[in-house]
Short mmCIF file of N, CA and C in Angstrom, two decimals:
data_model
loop_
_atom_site.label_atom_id
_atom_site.label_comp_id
_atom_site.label_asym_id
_atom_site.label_seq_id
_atom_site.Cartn_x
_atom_site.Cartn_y
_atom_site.Cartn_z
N UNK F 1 145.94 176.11 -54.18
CA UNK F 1 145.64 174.91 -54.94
C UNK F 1 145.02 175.30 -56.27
N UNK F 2 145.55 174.47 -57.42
CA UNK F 2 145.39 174.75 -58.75
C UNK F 2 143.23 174.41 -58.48
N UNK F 3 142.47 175.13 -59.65
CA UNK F 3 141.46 174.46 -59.58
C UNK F 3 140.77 174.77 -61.28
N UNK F 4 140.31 173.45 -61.13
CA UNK F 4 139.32 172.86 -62.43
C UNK F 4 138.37 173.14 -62.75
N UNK F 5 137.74 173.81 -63.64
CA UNK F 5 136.59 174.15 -63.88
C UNK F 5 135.67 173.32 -65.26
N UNK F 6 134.57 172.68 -64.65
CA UNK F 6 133.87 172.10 -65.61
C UNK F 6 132.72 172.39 -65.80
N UNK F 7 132.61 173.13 -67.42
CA UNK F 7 131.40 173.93 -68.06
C UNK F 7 130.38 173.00 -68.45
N UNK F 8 129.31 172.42 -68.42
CA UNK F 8 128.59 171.98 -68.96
C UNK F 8 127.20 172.14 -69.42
N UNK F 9 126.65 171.43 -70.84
CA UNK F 9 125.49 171.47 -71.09
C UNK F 9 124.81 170.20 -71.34
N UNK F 10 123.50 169.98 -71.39
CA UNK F 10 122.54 168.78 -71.35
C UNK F 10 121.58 169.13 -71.46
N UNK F 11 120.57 168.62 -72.34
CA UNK F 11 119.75 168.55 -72.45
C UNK F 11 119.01 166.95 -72.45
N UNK F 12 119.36 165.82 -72.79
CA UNK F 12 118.91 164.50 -72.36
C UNK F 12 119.79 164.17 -72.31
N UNK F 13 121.02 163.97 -71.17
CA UNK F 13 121.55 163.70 -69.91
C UNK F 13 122.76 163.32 -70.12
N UNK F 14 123.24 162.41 -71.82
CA UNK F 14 124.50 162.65 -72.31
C UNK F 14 126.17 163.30 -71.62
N UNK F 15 126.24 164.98 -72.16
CA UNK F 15 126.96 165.68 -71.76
C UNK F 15 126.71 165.40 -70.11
N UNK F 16 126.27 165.50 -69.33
CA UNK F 16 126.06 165.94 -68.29
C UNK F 16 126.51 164.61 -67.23
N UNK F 17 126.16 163.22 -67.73
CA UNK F 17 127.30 162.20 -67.48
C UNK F 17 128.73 162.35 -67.74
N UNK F 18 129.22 162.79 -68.75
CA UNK F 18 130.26 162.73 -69.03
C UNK F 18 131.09 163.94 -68.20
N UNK F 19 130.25 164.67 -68.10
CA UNK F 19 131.11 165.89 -67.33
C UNK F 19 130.94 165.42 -65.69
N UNK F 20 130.20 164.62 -65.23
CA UNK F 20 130.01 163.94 -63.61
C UNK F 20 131.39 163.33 -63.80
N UNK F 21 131.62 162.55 -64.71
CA UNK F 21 132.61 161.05 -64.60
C UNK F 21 134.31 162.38 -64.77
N UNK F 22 134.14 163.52 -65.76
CA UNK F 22 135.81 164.12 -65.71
C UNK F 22 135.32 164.60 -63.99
N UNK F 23 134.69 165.33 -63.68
CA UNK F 23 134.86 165.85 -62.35
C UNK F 23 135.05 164.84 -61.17
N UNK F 24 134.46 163.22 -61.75
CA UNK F 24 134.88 162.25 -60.18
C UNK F 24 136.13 162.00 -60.35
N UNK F 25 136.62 162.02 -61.81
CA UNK F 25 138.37 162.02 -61.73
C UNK F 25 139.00 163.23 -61.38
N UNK F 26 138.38 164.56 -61.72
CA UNK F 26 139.15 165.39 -61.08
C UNK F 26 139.42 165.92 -60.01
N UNK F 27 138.27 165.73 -59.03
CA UNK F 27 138.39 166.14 -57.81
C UNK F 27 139.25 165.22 -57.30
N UNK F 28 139.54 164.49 -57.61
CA UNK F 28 140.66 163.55 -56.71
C UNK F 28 142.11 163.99 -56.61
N UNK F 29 142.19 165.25 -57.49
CA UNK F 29 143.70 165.47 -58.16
C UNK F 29 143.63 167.11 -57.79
N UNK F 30 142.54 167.61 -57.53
CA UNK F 30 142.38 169.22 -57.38
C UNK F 30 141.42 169.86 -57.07
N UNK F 31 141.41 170.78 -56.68
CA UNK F 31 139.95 171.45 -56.78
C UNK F 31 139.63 171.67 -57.62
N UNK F 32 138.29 171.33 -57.80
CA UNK F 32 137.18 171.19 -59.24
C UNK F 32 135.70 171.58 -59.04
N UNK F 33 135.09 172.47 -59.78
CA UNK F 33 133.93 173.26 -60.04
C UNK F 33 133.22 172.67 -61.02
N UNK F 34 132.02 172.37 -61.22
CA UNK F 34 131.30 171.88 -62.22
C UNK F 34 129.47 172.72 -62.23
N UNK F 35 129.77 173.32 -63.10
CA UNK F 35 128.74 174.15 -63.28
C UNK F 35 128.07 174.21 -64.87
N UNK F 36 126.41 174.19 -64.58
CA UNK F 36 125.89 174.46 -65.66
C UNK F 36 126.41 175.27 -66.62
N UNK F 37 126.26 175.52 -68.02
CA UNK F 37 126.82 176.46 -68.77
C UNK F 37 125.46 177.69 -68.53
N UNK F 38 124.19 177.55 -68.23
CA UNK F 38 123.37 178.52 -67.36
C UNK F 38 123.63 179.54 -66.81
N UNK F 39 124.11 179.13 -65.39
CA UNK F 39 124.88 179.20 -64.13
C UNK F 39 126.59 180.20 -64.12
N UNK F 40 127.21 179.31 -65.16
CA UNK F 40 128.73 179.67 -65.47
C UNK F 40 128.96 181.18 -65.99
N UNK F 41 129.62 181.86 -65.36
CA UNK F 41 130.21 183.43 -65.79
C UNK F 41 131.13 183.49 -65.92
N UNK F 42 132.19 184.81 -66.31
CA UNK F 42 133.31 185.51 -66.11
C UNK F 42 134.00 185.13 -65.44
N UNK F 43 133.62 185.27 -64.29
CA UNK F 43 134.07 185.19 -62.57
C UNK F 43 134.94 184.03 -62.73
N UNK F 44 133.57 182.75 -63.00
CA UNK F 44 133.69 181.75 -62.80
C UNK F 44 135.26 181.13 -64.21
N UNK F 45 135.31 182.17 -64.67
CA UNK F 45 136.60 181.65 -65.68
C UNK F 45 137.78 182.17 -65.04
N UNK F 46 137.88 183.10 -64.33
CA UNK F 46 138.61 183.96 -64.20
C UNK F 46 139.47 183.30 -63.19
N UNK F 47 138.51 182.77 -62.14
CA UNK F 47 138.79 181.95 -60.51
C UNK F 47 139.44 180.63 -61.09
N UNK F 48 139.27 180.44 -61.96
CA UNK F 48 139.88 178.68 -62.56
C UNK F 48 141.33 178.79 -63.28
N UNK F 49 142.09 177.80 -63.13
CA UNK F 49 143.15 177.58 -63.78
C UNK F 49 143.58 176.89 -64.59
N UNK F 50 142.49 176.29 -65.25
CA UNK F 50 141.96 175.62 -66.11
C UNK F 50 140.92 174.79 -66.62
N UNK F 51 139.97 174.40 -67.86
CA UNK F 51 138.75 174.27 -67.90
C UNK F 51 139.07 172.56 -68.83
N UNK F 52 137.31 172.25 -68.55
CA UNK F 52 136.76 171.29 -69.39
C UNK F 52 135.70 172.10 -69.94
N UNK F 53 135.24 171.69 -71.22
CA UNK F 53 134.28 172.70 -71.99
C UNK F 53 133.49 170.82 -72.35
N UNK F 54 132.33 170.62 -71.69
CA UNK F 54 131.56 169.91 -72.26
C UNK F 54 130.14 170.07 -72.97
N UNK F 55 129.68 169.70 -74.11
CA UNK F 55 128.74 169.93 -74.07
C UNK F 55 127.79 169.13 -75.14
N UNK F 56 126.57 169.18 -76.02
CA UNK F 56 126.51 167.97 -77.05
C UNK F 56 126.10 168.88 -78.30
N UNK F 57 126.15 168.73 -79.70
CA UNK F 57 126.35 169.58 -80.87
C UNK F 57 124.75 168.84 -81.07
N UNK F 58 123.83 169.84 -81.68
CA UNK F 58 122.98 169.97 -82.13
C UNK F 58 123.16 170.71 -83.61
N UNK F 59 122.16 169.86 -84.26
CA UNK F 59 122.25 170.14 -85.80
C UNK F 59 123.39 171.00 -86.24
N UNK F 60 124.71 170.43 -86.02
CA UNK F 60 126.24 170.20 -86.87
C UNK F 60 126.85 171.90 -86.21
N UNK F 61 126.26 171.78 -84.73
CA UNK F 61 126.62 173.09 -84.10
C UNK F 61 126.93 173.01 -82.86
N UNK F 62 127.53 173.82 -82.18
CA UNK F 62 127.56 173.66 -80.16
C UNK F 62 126.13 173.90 -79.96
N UNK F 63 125.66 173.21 -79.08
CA UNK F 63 124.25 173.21 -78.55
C UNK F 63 124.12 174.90 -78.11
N UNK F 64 122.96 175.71 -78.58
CA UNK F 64 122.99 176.51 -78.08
C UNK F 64 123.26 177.62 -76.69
N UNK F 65 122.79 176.76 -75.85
CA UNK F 65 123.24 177.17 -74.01
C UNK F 65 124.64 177.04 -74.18
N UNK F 66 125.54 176.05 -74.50
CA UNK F 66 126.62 176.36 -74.79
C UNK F 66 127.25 177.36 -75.45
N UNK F 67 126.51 177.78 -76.56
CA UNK F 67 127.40 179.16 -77.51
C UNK F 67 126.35 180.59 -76.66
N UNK F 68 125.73 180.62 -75.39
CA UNK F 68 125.04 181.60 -74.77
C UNK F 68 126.30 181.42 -73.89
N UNK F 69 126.49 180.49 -73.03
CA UNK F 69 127.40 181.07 -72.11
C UNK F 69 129.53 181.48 -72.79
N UNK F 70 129.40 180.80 -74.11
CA UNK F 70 130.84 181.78 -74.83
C UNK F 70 130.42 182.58 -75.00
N UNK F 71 129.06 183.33 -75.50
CA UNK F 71 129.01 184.78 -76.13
C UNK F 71 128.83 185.61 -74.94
N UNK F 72 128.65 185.45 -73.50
CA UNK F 72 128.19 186.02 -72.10
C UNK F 72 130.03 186.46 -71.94
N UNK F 73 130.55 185.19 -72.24
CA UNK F 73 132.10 185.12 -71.44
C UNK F 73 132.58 185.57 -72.34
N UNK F 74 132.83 185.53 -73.44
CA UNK F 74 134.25 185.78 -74.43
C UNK F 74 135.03 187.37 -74.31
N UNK F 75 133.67 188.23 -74.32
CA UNK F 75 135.01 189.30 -74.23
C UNK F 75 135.40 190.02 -72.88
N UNK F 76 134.30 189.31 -71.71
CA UNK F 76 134.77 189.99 -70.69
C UNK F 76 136.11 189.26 -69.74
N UNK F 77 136.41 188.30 -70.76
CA UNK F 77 138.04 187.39 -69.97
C UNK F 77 138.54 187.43 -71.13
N UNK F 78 138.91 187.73 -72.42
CA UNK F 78 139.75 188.02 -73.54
C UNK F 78 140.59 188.80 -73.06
N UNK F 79 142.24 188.21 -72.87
CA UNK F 79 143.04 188.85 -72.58
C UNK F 79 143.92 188.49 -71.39
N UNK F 80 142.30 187.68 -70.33
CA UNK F 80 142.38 187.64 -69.01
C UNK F 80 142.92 186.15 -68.89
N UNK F 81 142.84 185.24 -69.50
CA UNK F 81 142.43 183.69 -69.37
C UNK F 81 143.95 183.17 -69.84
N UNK F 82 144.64 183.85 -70.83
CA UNK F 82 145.59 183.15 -71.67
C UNK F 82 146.82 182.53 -71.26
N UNK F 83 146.43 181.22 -72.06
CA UNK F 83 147.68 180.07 -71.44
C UNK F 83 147.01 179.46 -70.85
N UNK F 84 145.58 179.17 -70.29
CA UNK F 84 145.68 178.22 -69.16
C UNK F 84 145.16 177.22 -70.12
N UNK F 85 145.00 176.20 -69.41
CA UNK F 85 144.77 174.60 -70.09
C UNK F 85 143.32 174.32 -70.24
N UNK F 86 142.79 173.45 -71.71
CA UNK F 86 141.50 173.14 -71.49
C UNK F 86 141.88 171.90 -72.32
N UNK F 87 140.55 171.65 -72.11
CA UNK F 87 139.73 170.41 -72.75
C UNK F 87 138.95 170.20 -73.26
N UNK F 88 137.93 169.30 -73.99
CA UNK F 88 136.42 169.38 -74.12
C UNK F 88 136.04 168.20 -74.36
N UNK F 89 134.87 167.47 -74.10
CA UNK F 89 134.33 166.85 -74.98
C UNK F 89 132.74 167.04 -75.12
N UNK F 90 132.38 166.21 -76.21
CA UNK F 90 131.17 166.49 -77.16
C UNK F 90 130.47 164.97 -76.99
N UNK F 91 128.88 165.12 -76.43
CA UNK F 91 128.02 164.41 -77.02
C UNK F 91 126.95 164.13 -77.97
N UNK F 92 127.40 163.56 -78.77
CA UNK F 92 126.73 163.96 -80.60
C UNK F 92 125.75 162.59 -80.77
N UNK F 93 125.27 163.00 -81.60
CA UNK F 93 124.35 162.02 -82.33
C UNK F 93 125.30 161.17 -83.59
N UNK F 94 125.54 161.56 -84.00
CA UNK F 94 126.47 161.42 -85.18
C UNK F 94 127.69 161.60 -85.63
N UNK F 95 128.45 162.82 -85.26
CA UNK F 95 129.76 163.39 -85.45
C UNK F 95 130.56 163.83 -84.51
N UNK F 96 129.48 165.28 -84.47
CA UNK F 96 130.45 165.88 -83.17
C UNK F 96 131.51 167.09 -83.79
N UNK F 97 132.28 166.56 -84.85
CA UNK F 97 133.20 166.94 -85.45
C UNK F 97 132.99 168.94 -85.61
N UNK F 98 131.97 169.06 -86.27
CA UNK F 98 131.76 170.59 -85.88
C UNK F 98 132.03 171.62 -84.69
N UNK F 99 130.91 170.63 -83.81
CA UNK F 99 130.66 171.63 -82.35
C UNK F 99 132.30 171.61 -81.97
N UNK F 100 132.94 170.27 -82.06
CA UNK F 100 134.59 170.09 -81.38
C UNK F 100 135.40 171.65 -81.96
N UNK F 101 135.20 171.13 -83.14
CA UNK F 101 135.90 172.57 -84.07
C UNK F 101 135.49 174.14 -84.06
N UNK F 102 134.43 174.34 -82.93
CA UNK F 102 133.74 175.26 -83.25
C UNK F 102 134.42 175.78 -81.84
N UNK F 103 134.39 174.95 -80.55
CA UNK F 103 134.72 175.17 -78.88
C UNK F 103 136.43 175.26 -79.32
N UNK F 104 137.06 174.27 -80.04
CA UNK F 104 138.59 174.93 -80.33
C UNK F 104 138.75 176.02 -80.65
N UNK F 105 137.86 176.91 -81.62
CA UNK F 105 137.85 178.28 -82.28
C UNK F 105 137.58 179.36 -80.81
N UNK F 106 136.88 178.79 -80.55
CA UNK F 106 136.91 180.00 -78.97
C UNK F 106 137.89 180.03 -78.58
N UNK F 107 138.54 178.80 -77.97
CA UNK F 107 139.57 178.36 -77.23
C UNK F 107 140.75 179.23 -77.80
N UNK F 108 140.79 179.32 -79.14
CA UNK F 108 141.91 179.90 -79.69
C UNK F 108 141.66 181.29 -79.71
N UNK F 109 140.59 181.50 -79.63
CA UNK F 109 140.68 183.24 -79.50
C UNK F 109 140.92 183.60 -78.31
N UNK F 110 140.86 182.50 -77.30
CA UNK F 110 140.84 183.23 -75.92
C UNK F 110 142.59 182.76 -75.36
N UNK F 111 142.76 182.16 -76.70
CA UNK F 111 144.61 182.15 -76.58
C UNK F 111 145.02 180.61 -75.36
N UNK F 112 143.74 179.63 -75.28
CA UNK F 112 144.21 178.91 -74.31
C UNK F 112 144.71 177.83 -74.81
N UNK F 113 145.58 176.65 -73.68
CA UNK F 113 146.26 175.57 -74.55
C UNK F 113 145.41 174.66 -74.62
N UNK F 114 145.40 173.84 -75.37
CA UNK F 114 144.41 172.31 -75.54
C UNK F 114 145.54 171.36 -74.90
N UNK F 115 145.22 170.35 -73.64
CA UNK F 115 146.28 169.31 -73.34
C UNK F 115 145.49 168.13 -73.22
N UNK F 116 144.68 168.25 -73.79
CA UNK F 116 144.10 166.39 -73.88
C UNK F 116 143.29 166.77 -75.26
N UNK F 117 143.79 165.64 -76.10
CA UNK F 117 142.65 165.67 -77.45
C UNK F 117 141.13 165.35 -76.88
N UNK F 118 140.51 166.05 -78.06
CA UNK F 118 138.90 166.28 -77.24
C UNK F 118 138.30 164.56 -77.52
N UNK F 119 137.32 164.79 -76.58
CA UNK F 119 136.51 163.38 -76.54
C UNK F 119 135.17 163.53 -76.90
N UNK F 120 134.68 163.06 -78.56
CA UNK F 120 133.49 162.64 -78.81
C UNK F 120 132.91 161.22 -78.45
N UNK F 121 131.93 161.68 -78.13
CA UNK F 121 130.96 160.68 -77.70
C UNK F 121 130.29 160.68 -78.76
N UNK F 122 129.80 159.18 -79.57
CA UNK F 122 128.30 159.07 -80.62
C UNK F 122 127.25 158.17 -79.85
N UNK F 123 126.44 158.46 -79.96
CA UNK F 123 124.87 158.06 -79.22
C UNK F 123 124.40 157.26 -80.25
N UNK F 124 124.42 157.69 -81.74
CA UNK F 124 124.22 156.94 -82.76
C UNK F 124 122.66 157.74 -82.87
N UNK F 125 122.10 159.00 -82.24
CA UNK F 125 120.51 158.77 -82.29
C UNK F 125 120.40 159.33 -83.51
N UNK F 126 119.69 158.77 -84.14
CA UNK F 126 119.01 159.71 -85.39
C UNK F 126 117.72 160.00 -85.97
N UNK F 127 116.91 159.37 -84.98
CA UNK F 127 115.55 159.72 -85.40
C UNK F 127 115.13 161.05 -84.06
N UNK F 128 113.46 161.17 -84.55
CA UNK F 128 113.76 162.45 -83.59
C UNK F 128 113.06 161.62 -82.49
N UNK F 129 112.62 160.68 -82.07
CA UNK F 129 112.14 160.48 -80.62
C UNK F 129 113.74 159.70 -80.21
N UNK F 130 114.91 159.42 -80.71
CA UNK F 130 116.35 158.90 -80.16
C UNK F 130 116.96 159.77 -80.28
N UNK F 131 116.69 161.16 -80.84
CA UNK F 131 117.40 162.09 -80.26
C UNK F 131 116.93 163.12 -78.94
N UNK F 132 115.86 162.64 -79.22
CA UNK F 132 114.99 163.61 -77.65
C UNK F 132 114.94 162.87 -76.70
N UNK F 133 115.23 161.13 -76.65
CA UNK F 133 115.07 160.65 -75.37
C UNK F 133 116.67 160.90 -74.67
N UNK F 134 116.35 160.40 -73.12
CA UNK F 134 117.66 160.49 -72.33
C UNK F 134 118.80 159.48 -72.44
N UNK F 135 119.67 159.87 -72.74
CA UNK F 135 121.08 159.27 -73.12
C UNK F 135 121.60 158.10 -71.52
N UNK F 136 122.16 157.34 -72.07
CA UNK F 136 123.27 156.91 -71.46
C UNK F 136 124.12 156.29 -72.01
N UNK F 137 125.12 157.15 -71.48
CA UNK F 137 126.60 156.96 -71.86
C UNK F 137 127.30 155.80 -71.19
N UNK F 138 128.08 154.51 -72.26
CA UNK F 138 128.30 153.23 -71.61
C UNK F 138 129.60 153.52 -71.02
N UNK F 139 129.90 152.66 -69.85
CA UNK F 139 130.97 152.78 -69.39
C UNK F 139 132.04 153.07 -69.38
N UNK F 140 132.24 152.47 -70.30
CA UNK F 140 133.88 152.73 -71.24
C UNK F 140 133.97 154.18 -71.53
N UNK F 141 133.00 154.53 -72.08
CA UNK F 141 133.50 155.79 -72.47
C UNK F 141 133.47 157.38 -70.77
N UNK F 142 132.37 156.53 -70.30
CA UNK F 142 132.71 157.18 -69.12
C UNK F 142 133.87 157.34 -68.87
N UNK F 143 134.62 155.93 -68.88
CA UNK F 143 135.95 155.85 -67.93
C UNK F 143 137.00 156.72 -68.98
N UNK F 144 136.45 156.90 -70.47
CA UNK F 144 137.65 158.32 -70.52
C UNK F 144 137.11 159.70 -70.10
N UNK F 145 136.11 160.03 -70.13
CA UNK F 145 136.02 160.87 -69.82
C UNK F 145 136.53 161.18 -68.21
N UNK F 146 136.34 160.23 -67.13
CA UNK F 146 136.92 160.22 -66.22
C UNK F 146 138.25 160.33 -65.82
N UNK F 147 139.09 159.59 -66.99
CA UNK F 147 140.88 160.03 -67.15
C UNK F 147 140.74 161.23 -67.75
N UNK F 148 140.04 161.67 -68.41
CA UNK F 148 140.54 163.27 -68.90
C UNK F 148 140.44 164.25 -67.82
N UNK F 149 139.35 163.89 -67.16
CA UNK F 149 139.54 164.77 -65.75
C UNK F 149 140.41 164.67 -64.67
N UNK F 150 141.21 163.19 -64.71
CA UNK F 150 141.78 163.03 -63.97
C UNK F 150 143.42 163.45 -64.22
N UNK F 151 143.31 163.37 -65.42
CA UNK F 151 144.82 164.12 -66.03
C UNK F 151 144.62 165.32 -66.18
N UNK F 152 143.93 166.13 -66.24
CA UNK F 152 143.78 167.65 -66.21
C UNK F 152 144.19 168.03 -64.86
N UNK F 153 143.01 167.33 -64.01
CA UNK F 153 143.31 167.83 -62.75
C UNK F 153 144.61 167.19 -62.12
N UNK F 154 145.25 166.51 -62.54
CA UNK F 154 147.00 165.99 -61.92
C UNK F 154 147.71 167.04 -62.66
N UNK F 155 147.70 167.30 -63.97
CA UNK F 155 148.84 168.61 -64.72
C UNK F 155 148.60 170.10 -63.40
N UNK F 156 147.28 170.05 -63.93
CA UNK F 156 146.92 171.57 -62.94
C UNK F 156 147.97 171.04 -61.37
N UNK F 157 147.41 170.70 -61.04
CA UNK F 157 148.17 169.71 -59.65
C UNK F 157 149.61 170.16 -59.53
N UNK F 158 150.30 169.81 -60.67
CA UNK F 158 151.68 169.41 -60.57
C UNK F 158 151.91 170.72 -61.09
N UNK F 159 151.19 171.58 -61.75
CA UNK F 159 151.75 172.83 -62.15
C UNK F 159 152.34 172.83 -63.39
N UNK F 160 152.20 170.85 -64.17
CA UNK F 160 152.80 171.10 -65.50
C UNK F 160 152.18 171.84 -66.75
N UNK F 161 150.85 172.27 -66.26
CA UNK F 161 150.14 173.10 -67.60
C UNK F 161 150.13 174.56 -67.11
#
């Protein structure tokens, strides 16, 4: 059985909804892993057949724990990973647009395909006690993030990615 792997980071609770809601769609369609970006290794890329990369961009960047666990992984699966399918999305305050462009730039060094356009989330926070408090993410946007997992994990499924 094909299986899904979902990277995530959080820090006020954002990303970390959004990556619950792709994994309740994906486990329905495949086996699916959802692990801190902490937690997440090599191994853990290596064993998957394709990923979600979630996480939320801090000051017009991938949140750091996020660019700790690419710089842990990148060169010990460079080479190893290529072709399989990912995804991502981003919970931002404002844009997003960076960190998105920044997790594609990995993605492309590590030679993998993108099959769902990425999903930003805006929170809108911009002061610093609405960017330090805990997020919630409204429904709707849950429910894409929940089809992105759920179409990842049906391609993986069907073997079309």
């Amino acid at each position: 059985m094909a299986e899904l792997l979902i990277v995530y980071h959080s820090l006020t609770g954002g990303s970390h909804q959004m990556a619950l809601a792709a994994h309740d769609g994906a486990q329905a369609e495949t086996a699916t892993t959802l692990i801190a970006a902490t937690e997440a290794g090599p191994d853990d890329l290596l064993r998957a057949d394709g990923y979600i990369f979630c996480a939320p961009e801090n000051l017009a960047a991938i949140a750091g724990v996020m660019k700790d666990f690419y710089d842990r992984c990148y060169y010990p699966v460079l080479g190893r990973i290529e072709g399989r399918a990912y995804a991502q999305m981003v919970c931002a305050g404002s844009d997003g647009e960076n960190a998105m462009r920044q997790t594609a730039r990995i993605a492309q060094g590590w030679r993998l395909k993108p099959v769902q356009d990425p999903i930003i989330i805006c929170t809108h926070a911009q002061t610093p006690d609405a960017i330090l408090a805990q997020k919630t993410i409204p429904k709707a946007d849950l429910a894409r993030c929940r089809d992105l997992g759920a179409a990842l994990g049906a391609g993986l499924a069907m073997g079309v990615f």
